[in-house]
Coordinates of C-alpha atoms in Angstrom, one line a residue:
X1 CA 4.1 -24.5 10.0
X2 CA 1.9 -21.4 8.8
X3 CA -0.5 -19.1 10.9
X4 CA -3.2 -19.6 7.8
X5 CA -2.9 -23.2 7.4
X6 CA -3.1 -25.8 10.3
X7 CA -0.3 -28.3 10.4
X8 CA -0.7 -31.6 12.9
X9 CA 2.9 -32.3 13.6
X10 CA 5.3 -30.2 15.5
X11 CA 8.6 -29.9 12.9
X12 CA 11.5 -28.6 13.6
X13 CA 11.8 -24.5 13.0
X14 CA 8.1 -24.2 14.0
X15 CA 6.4 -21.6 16.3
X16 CA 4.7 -23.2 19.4
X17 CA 2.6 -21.8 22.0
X18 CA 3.3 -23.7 25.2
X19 CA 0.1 -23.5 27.3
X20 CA 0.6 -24.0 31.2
X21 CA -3.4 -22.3 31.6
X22 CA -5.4 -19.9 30.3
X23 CA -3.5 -16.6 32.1
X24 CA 0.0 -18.4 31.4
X25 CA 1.3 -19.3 28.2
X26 CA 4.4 -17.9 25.6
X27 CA 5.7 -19.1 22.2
X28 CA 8.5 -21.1 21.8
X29 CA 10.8 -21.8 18.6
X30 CA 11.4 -25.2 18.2
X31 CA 14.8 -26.1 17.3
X32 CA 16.5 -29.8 17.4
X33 CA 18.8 -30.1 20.7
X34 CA 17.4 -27.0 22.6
X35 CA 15.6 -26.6 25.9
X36 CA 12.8 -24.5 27.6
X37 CA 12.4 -24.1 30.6
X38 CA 9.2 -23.7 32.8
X39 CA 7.8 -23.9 36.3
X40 CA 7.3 -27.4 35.9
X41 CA 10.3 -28.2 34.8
X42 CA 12.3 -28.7 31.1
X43 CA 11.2 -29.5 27.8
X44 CA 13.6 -30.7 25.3
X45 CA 12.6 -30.0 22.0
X46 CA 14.3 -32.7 20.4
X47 CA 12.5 -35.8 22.3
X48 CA 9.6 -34.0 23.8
X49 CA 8.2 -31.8 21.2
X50 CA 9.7 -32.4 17.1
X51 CA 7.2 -35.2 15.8
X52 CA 4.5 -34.9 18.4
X53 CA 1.0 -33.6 17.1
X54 CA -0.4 -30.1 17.9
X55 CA -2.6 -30.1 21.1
X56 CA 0.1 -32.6 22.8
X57 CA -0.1 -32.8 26.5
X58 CA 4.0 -33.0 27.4
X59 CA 5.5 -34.0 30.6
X60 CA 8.2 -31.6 32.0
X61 CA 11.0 -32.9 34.0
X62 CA 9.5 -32.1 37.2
X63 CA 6.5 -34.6 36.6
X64 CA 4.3 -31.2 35.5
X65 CA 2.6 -31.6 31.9
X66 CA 1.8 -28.6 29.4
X67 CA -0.1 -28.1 26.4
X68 CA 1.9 -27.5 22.7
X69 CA -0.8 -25.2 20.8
X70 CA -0.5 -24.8 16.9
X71 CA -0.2 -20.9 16.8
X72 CA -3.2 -18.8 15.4
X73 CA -3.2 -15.1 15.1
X74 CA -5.3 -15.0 18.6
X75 CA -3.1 -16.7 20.7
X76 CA -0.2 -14.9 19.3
X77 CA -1.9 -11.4 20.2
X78 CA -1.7 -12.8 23.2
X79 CA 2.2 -13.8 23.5
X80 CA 4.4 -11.5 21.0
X81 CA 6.5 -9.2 21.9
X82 CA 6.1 -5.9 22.3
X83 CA 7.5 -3.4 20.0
X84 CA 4.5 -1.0 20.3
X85 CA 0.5 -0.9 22.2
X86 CA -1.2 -3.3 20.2
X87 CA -4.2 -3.9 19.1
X88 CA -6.1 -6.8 21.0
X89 CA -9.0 -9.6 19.2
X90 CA -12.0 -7.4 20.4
X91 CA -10.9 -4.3 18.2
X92 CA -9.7 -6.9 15.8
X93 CA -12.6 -8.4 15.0
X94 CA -14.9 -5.0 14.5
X95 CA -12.0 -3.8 11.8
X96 CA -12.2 -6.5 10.0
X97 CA -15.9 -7.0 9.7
X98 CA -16.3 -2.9 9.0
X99 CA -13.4 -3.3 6.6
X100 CA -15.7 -6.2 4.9
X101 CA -12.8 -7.8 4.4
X102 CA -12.6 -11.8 2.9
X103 CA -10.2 -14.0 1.5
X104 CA -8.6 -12.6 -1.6
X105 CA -8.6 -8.8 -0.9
X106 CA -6.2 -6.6 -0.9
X107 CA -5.5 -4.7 2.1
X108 CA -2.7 -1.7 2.9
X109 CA -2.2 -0.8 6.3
X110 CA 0.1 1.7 8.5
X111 CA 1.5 1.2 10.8
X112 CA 3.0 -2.3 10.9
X113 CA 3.7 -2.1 14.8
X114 CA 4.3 -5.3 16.5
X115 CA 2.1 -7.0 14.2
X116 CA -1.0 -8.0 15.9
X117 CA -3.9 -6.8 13.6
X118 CA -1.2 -8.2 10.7
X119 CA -1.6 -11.6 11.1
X120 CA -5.2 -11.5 11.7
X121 CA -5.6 -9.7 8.2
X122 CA -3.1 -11.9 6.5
X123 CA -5.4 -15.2 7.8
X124 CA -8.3 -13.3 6.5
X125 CA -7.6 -12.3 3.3
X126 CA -5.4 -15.8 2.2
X127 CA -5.0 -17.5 0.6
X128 CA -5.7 -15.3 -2.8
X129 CA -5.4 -11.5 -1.0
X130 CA -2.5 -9.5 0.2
X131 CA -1.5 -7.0 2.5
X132 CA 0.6 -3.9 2.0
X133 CA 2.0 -3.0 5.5
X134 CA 3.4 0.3 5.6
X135 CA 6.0 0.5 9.0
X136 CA 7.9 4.1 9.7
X137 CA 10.4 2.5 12.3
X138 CA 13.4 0.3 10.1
X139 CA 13.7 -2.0 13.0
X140 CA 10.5 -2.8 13.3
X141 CA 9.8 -2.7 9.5
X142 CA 13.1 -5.6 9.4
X143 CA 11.5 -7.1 12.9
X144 CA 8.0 -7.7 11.4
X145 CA 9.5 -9.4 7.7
X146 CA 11.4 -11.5 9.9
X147 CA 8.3 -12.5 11.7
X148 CA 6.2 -13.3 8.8
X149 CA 8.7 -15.2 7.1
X150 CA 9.1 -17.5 10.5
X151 CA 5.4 -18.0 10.2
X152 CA 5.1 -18.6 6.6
X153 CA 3.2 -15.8 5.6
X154 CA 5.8 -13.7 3.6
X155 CA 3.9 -14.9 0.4
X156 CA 1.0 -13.0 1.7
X157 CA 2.3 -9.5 3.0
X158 CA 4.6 -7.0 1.6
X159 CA 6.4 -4.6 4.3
X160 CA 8.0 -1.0 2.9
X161 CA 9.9 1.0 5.6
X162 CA 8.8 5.0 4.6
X163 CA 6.5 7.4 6.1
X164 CA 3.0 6.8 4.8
X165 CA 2.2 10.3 5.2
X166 CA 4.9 11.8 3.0
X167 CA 5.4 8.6 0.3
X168 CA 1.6 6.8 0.3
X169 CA 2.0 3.0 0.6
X170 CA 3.6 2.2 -2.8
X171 CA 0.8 0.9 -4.1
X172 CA -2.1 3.1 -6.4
X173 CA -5.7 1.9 -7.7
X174 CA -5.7 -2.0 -5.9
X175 CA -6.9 -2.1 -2.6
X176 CA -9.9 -3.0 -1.4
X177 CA -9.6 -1.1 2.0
X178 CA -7.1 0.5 4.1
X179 CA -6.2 0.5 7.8
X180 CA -4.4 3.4 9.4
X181 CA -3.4 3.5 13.1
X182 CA -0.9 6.7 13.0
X183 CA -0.4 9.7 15.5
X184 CA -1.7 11.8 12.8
X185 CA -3.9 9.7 10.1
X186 CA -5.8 12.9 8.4
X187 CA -2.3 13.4 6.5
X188 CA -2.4 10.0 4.6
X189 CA -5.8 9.9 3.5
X190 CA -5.0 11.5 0.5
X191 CA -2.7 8.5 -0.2
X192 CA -5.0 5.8 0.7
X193 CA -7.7 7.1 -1.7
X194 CA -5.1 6.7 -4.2
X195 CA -4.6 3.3 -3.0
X196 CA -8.1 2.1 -3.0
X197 CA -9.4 0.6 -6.8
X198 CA -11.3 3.4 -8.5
X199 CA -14.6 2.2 -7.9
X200 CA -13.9 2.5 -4.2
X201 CA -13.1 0.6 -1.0
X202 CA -13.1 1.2 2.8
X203 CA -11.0 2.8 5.3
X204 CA -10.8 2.8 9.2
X205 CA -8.3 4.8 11.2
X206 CA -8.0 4.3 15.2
X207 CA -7.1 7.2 17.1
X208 CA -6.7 7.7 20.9
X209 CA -8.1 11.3 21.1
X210 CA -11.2 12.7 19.8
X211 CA -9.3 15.9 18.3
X212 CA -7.3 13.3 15.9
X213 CA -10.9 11.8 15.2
X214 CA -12.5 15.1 14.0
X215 CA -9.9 15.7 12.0
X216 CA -9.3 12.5 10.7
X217 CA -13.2 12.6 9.7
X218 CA -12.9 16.2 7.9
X219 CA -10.2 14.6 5.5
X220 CA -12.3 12.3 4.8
X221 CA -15.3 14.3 3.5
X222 CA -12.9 16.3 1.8
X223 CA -11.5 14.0 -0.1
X224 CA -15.2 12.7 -1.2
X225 CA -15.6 9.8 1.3
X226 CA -19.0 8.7 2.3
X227 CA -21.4 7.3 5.6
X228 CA -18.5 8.4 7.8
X229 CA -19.0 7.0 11.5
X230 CA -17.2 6.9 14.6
X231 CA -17.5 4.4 17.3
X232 CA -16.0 3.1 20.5
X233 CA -15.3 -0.6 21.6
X234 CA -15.9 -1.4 25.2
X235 CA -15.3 -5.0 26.5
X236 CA -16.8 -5.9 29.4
X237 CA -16.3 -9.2 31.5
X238 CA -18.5 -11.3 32.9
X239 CA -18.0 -12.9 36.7
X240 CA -20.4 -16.0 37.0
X241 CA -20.8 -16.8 40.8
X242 CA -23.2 -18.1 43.6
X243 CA -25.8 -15.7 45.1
X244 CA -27.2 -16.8 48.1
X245 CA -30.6 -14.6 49.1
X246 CA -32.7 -15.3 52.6
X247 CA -35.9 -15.7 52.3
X248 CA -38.3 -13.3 53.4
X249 CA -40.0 -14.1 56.5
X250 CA -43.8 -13.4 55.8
X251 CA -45.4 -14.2 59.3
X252 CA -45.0 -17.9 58.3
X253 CA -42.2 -18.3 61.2
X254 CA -44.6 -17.2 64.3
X255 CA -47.3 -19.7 62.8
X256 CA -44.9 -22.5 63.0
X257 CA -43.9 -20.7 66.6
X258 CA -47.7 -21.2 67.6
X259 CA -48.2 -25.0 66.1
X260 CA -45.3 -26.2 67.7
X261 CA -45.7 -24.6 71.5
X262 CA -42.9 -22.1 71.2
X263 CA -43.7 -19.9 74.3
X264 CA -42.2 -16.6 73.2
X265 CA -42.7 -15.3 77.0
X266 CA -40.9 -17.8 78.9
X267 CA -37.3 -16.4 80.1
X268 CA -35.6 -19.4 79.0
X269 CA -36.3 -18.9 75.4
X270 CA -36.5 -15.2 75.5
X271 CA -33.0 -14.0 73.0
X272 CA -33.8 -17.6 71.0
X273 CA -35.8 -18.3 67.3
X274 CA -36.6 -21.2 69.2
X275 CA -37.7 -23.9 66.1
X276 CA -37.2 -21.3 63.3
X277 CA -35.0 -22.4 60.7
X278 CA -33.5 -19.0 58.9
X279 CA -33.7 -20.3 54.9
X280 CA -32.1 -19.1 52.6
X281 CA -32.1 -19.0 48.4
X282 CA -28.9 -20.3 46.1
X283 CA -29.0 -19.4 42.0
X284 CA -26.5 -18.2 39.7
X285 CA -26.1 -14.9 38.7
X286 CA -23.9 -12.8 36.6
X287 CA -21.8 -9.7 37.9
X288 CA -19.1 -7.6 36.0
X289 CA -15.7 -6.9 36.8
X290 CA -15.5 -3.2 37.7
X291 CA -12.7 -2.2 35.4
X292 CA -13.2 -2.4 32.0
X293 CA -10.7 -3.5 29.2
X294 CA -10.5 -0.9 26.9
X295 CA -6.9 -0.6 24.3
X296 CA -5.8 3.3 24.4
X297 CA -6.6 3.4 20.7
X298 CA -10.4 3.1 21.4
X299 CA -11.6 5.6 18.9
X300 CA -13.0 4.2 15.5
X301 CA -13.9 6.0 12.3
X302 CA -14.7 4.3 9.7
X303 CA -15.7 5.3 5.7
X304 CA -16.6 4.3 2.4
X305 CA -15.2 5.4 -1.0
X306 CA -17.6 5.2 -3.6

């Protein structure tokens, strides 16, 4: 099993996402002779999940049925534990596109964290590229090479416990861009231009306060980089529903009132519509949610090295 190449069968030692619905799934390490439990009852690894394909729909014990997901770096943004914030798909996405990253670059990046973004990166730059993770903390430094090595990825990554800002990435003159989500990134720009290859590269640092941005983007020019920008990323939801509008009564109602001998005057039907049918209008329409998703590190700059 590896989170940059699809394998079909479940084998033991794998990392499975077991999917009870779209707001509730986790990941699970299959091992021969263990059990997990779930609302709808037990799954035994050894009979229910080990030579089964990916995308299995399983029967729990309870007569309930899940879904056994190969893992991909999305869904496992979505289920990892936490050892810091994380970054989430839609901030994912923008980094690596403004990073212009593809398979076989080389990428440095501080700090590891929990290793959300890390994953993603290591499935884009494979299977030729590498990333240089950079992680202060020595538990999470151990934690995340544990990880990788689960997921079959240590090949592709290389984690140093150090402070970026004091010892650089350990790496001069071969990356091809540079991430850096740190509580104060203007002090390891320095090493991440001598990082980069000498005919340049790109760097983005995410920042929850504007203050860390201006400076951030000050180091930058001092240090000769180029078509600096900053830019936030908002992620709205969508709510699809059905909107039902009345119909406006033009005058049509007391024509249909007259044609029929509706006698608006009589006491009996005074308080009544008498034949009027009230009609009314069904479409689908779209309405947002009225909070709005945003990761505290919503602060983007982003430059280039020439």
């Amino acid at each position: 099993m590896s989170f940059v190449e699809y394998g079909d069968t479940i084998k033991d030692g794998d990392t499975a996402i077991v999917f009870l619905g779209h707001e509730s799934m986790f990941p699970v390490k299959v091992q021969h002779g263990t059990v997990t439990q779930t609302k709808y009852g037990v799954i035994r690894h050894s009979t229910d999940l080990i030579g089964k394909k990916y995308g299995s729909k399983v029967t729990c014990s309870k007569g309930g049925w899940v879904f056994i997901l190969h893992p991909t770096p999305e869904l496992w943004t979505m289920n990892l534990p936490h050892r810091t914030q994380i970054l989430y798909s839609t901030d994912i996405s923008i980094i690596t596109m403004m990073l212009e990253l593809k398979p076989g670059s080389i990428v440095c990046e501080s700090g590891t964290g929990s290793g959300s973004l890390s994953h993603a990166l290591i499935r884009t730059v494979a299977p030729t590229g590498h990333l240089y993770t950079v992680e202060f903390h020595q538990q999470r430094a151990e934690k995340a090479r544990e990880e990788f090595q689960e997921h079959g990825v240590e090949h592709l990554v290389t984690v140093t416990n150090q402070d970026v800002c004091k010892n650089g990435f350990g790496v001069s003159n071969i990356a091809d861009a540079v991430f850096l989500d740190i509580p104060s990134p203007w002090e390891a720009i320095g090493h991440a231009k001598s990082a980069l290859k000498p005919e340049g590269g790109r760097i983005c640092s995410f920042s929850p306060c504007i203050e860390q941005v201006q400076r951030t983007c000050l180091a930058m020019e001092e240090f000769g980089f180029t078509e600096i920008n900053t830019l936030e990323i908002l992620l709205r939801v969508y709510n699809v529903r059905t909107i039902s509008l009345q119909i406006p009564d033009l005058g049509e109602a007391a024509e249909d009132n007259s044609s029929t001998g509706f006698d608006s005057s009589n006491p009996s039907n005074q308080g009544t519509l008498g034949y009027v049918m009230v009609r009314r209008w069904f479409f689908l329409g779209s309405v947002p949610e009225m909070r709005v998703l945003v990761h505290a590190h919503s602060l983007e700059s982003t430059s280039v090295l020439h």
